[in-house]
Short mmCIF file of N, CA and C in Angstrom, two decimals:
data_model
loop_
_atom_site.label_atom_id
_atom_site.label_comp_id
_atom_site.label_asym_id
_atom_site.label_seq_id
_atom_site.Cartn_x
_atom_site.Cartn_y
_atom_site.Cartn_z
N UNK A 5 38.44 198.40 98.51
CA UNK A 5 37.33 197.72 99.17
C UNK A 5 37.84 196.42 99.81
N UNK A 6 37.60 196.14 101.14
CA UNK A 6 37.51 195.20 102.04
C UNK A 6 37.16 193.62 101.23
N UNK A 7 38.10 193.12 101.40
CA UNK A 7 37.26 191.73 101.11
C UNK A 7 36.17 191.03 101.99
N UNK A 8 34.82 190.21 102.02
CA UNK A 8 33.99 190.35 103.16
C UNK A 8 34.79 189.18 103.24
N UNK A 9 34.35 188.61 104.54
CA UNK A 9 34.83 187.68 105.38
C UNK A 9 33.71 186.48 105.57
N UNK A 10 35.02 184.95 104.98
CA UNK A 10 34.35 183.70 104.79
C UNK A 10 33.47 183.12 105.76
N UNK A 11 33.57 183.49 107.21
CA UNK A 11 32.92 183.29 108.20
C UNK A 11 31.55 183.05 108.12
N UNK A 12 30.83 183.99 108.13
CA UNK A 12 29.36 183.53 107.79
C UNK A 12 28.88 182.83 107.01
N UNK A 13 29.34 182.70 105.76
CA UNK A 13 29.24 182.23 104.46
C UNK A 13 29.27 180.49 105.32
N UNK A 14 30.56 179.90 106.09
CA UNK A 14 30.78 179.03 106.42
C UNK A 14 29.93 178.39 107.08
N UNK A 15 29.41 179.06 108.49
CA UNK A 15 28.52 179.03 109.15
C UNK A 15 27.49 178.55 108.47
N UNK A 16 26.62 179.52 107.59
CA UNK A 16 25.67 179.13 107.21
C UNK A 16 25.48 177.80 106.05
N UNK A 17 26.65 177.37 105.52
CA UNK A 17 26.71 176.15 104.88
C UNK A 17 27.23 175.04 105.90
N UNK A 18 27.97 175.12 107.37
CA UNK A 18 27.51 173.83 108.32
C UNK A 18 25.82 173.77 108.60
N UNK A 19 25.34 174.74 108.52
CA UNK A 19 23.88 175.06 109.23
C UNK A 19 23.33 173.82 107.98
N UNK A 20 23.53 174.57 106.81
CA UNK A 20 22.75 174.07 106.29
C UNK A 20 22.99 172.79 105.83
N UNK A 21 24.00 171.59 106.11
CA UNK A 21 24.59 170.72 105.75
C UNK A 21 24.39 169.53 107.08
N UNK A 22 24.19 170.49 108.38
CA UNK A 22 24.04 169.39 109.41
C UNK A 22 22.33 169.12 109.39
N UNK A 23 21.61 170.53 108.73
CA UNK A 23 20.28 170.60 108.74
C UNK A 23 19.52 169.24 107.83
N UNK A 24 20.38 169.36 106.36
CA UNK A 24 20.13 168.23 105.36
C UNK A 24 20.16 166.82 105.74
N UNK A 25 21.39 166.60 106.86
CA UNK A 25 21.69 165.26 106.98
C UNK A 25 20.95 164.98 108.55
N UNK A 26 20.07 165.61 108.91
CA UNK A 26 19.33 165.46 110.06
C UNK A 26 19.90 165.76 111.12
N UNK A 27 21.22 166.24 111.45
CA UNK A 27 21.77 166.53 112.38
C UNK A 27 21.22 168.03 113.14
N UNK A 28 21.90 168.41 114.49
CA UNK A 28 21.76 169.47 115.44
C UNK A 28 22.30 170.20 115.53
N UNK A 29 22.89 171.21 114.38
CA UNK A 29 23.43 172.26 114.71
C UNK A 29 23.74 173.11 115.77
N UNK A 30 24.59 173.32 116.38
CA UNK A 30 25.13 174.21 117.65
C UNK A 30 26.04 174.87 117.12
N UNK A 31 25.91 176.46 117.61
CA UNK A 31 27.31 177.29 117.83
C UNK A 31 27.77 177.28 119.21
N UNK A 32 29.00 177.58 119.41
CA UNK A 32 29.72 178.07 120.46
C UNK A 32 30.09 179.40 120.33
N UNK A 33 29.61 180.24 121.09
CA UNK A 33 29.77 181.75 121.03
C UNK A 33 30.81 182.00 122.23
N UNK A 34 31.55 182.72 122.20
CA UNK A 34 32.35 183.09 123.30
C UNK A 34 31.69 184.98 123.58
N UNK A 35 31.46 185.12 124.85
CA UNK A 35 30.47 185.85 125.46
C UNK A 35 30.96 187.36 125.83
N UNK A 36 30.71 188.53 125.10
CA UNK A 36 31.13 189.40 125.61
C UNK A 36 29.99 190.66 125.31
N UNK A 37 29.98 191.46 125.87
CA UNK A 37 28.77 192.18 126.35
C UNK A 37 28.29 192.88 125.11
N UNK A 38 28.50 192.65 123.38
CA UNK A 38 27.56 192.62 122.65
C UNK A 38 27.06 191.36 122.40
N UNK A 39 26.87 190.88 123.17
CA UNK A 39 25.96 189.37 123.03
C UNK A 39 24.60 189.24 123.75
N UNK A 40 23.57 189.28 122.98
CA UNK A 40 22.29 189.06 124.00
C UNK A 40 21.92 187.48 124.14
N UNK A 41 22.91 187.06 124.90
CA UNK A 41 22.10 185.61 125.16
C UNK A 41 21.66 185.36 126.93
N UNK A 42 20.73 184.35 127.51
CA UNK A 42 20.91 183.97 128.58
C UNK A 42 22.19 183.83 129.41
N UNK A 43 22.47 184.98 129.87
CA UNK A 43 23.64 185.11 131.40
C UNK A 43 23.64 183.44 132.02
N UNK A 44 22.62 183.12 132.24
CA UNK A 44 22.39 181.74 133.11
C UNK A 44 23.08 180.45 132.66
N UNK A 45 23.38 180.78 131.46
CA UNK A 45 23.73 179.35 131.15
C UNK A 45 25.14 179.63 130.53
N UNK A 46 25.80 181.02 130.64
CA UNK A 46 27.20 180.98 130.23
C UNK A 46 28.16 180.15 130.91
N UNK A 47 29.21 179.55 130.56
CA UNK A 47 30.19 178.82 131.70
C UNK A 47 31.57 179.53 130.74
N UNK A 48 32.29 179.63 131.49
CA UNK A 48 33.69 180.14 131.23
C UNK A 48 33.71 181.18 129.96
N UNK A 49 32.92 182.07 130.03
CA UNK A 49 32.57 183.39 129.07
C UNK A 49 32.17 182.32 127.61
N UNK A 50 31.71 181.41 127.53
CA UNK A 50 31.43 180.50 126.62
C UNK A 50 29.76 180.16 126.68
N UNK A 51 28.73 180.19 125.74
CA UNK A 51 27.40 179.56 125.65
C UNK A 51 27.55 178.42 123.96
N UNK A 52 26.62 177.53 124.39
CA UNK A 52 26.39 176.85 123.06
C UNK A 52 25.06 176.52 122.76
N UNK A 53 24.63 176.59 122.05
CA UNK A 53 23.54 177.53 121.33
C UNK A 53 23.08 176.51 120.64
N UNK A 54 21.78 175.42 120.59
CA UNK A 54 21.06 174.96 119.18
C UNK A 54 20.39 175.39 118.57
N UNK A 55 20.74 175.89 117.23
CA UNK A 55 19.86 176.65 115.96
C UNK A 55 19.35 175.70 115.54
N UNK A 56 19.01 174.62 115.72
CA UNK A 56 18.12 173.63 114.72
C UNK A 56 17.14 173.93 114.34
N UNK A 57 16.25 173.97 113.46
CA UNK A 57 14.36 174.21 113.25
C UNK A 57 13.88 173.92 113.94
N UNK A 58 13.79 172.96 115.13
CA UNK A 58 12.99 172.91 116.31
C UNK A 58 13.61 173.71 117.31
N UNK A 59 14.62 174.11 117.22
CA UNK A 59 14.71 174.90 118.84
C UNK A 59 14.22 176.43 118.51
N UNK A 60 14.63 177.12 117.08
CA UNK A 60 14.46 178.00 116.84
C UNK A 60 13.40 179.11 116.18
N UNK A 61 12.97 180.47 115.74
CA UNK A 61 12.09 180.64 115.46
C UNK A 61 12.58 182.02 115.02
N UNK A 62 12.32 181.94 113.73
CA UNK A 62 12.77 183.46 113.05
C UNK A 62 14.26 184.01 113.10
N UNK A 63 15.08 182.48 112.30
CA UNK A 63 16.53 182.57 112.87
C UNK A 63 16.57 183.29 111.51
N UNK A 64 18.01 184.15 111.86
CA UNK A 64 18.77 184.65 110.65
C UNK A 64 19.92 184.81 110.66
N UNK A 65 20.80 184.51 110.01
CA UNK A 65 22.17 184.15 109.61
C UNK A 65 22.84 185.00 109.04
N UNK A 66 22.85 186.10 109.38
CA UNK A 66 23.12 187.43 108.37
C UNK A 66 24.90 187.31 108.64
N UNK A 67 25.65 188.34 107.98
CA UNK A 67 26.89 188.59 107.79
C UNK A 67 27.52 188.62 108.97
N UNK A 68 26.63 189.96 109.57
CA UNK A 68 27.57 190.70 110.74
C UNK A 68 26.90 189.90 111.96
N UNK A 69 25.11 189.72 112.16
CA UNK A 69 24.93 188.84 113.02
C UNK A 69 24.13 187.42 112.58
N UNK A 70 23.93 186.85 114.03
CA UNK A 70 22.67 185.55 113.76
C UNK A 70 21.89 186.35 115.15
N UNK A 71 20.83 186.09 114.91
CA UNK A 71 19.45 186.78 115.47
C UNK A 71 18.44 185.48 115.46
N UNK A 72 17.74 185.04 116.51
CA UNK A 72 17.05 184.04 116.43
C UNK A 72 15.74 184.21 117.96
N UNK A 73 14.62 183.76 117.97
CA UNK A 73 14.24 183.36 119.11
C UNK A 73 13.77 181.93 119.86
N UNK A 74 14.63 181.87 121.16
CA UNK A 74 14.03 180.53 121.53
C UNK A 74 13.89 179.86 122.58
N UNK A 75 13.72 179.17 123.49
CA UNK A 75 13.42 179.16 124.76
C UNK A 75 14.25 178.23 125.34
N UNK A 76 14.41 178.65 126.96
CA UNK A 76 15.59 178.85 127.70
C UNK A 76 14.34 178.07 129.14
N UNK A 77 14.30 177.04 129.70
CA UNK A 77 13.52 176.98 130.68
C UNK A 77 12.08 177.27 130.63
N UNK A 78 11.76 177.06 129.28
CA UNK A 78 10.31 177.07 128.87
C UNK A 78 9.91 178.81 128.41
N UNK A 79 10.90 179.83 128.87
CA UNK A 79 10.62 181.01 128.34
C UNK A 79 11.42 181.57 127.21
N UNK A 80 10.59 182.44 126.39
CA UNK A 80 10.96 182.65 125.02
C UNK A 80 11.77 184.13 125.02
N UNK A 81 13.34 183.76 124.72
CA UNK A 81 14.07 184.90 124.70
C UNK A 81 14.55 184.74 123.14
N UNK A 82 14.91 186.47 123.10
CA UNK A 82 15.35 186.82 121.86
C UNK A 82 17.44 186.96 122.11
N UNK A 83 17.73 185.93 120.97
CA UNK A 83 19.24 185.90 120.93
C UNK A 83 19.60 186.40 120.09
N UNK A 84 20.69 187.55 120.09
CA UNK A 84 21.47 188.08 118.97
C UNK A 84 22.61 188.02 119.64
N UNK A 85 24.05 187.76 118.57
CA UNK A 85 25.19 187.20 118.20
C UNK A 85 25.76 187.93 117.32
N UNK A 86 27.04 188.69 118.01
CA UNK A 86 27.71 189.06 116.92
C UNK A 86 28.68 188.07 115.89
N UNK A 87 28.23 187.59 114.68
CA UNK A 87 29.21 187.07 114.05
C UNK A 87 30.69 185.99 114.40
N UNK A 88 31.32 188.00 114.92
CA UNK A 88 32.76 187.66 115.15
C UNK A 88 32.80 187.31 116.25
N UNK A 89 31.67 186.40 117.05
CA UNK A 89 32.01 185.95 118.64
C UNK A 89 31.36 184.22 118.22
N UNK A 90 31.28 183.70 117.53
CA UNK A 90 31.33 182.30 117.01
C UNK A 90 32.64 181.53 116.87
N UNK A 91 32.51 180.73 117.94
CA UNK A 91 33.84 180.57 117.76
C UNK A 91 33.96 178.86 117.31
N UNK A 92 32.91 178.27 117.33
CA UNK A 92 32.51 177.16 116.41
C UNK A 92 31.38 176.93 116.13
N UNK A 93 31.25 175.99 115.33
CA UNK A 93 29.75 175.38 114.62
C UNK A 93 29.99 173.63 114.79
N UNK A 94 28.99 173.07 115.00
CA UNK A 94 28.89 171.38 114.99
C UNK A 94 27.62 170.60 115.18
N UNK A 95 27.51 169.71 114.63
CA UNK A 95 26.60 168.80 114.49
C UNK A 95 26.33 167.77 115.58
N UNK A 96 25.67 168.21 117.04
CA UNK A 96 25.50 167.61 118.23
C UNK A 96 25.71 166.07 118.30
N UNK A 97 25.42 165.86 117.06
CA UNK A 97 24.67 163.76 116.81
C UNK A 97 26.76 163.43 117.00
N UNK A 98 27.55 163.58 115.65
CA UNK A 98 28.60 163.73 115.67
C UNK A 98 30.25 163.96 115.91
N UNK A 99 29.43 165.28 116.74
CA UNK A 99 30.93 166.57 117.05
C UNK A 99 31.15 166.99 115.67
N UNK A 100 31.26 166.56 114.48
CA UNK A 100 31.71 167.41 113.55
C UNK A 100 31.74 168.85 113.39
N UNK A 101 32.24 169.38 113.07
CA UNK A 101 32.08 171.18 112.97
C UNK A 101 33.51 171.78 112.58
N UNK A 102 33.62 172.90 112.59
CA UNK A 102 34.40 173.74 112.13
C UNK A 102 34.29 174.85 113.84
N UNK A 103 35.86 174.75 113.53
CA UNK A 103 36.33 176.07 114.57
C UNK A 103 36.76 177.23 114.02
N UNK A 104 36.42 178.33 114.99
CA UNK A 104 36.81 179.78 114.32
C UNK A 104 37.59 180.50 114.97
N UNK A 105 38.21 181.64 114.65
CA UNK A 105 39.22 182.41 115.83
C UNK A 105 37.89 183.42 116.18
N UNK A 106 37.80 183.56 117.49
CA UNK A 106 36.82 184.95 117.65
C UNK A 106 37.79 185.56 117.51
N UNK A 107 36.96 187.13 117.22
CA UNK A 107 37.07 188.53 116.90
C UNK A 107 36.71 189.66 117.63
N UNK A 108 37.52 190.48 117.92
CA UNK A 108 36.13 191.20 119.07
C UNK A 108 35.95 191.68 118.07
N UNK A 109 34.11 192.52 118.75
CA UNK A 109 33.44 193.05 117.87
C UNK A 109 33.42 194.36 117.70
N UNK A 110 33.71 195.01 116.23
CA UNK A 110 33.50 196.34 116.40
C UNK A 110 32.05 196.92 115.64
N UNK A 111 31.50 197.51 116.59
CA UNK A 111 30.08 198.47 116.28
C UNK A 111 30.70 198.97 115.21
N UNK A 112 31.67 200.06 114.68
CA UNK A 112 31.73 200.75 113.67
C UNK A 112 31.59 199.35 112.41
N UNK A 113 32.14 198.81 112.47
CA UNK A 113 32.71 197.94 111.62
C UNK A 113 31.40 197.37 111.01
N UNK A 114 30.37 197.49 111.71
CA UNK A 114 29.50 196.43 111.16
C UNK A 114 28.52 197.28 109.94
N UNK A 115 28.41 196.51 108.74
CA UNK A 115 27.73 197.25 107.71
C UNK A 115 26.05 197.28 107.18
N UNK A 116 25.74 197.06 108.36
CA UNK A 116 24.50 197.59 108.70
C UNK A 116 23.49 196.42 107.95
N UNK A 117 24.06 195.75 107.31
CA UNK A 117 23.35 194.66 106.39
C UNK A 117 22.10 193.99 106.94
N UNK A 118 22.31 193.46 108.65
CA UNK A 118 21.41 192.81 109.08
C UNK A 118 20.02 193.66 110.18
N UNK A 119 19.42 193.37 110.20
CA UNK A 119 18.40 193.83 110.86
C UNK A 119 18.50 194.08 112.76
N UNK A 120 19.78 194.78 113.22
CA UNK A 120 19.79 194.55 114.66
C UNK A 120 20.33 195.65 115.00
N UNK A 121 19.46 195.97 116.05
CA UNK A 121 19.75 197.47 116.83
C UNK A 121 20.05 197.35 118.15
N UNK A 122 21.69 197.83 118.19
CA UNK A 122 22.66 197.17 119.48
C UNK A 122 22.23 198.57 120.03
N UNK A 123 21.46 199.52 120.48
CA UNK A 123 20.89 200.58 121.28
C UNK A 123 20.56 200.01 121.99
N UNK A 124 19.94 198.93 122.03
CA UNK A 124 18.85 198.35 123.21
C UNK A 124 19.34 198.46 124.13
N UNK A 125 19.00 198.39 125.88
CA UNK A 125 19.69 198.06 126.86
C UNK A 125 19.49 196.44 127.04
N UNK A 126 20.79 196.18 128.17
CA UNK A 126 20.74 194.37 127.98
C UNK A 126 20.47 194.69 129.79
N UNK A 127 19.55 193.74 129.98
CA UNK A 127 18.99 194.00 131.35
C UNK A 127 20.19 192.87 131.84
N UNK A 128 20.70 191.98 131.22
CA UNK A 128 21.64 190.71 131.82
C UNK A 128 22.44 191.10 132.24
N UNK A 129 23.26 190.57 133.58
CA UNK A 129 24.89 190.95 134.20
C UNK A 129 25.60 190.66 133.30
N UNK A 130 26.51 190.91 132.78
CA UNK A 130 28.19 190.80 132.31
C UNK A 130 28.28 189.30 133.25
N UNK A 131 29.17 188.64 132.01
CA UNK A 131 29.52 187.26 133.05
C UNK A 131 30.55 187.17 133.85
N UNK A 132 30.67 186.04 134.73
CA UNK A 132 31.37 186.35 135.70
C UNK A 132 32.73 185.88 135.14
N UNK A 133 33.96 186.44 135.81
CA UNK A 133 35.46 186.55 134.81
C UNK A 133 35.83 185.07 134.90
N UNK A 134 36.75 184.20 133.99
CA UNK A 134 36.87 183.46 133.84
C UNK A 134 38.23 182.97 134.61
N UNK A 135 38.34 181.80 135.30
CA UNK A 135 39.48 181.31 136.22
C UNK A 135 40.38 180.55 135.29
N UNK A 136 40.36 180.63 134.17
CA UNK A 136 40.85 179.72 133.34
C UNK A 136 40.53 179.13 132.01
N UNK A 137 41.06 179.06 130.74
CA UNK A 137 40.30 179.07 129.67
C UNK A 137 40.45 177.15 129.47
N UNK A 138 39.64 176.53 128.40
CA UNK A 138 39.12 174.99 128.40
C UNK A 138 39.81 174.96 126.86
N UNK A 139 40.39 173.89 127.29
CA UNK A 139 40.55 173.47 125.64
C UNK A 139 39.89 173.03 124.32
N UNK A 140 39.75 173.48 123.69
CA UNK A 140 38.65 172.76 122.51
C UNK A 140 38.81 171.58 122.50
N UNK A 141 37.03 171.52 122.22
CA UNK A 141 37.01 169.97 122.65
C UNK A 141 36.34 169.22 120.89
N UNK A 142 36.46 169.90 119.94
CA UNK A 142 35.91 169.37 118.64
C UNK A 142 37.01 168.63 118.24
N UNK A 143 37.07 168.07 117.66
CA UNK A 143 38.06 166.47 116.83
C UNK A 143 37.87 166.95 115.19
N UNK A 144 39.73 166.59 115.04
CA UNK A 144 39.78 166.61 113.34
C UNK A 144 38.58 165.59 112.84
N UNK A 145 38.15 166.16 111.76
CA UNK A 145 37.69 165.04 110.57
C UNK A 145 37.98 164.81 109.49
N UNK A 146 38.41 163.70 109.18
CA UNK A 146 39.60 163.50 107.77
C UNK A 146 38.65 163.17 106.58
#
């Protein structure tokens, strides 16, 4: 048996650690076509995302995904995230956070744990290819 993977586990203890100390949780997802987020606001196959309790609504933090709904230009879209496409977490007020290696994602792989059915069709374009990748921009914290 597979050992599961610290990732989420992590995630969801910045969530809940920037949540305690009043801070704004954001992920950085790096964007590939199991991702249902707003096309519009990707930049360099990259979106960043605030899960805080006010932006969000019926978030869940599961293993394989985070699933949440929330609005984008005053309209209410539904975001699902595979996991292994988080490629950080941080506390907006700060920068603090933790970086991750993405993963691509594999459909087989995922163990069905969370509540999300990648059947759907994604009415969004595929983003546009990237001219160049950006350096991380999060800072050690000692």
């Amino acid at each position: 048996m597979e050992k599961p993977s610290t990732k989420p586990y992590l995630l969801r203890a910045w969530h809940e650690w920037c949540t305690d100390a009043g801070y704004t949780p954001h992920l950085v997802v790096h964007v590939d076509a199991a991702c249902q987020v707003p096309r519009e606001f990707v930049r360099d196959e990259r979106v960043t995302l605030n899960v805080g309790a006010m932006a969000t609504n019926r978030l869940i933090m599961g293993n394989d995904w985070i699933e949440f709904q929330a609005r984008f230009s005053g309209v209410s879209r539904q975001i699902s995230v595979p996991v292994a496409r988080v490629e950080a977490i941080y506390a907006r007020e700060t920068q603090e956070g933790m970086q991750f290696e993405i993963e691509d994602y594999d459909p087989a792989a995922d163990t069905g744990s969370d509540a999300h059915d990648s059947t759907g069709p994604d009415d969004d374009p595929p983003p546009p290819p990237s001219p160049k990748e950006k350096a991380p921009w999060l800072k050690v914290v000692k």
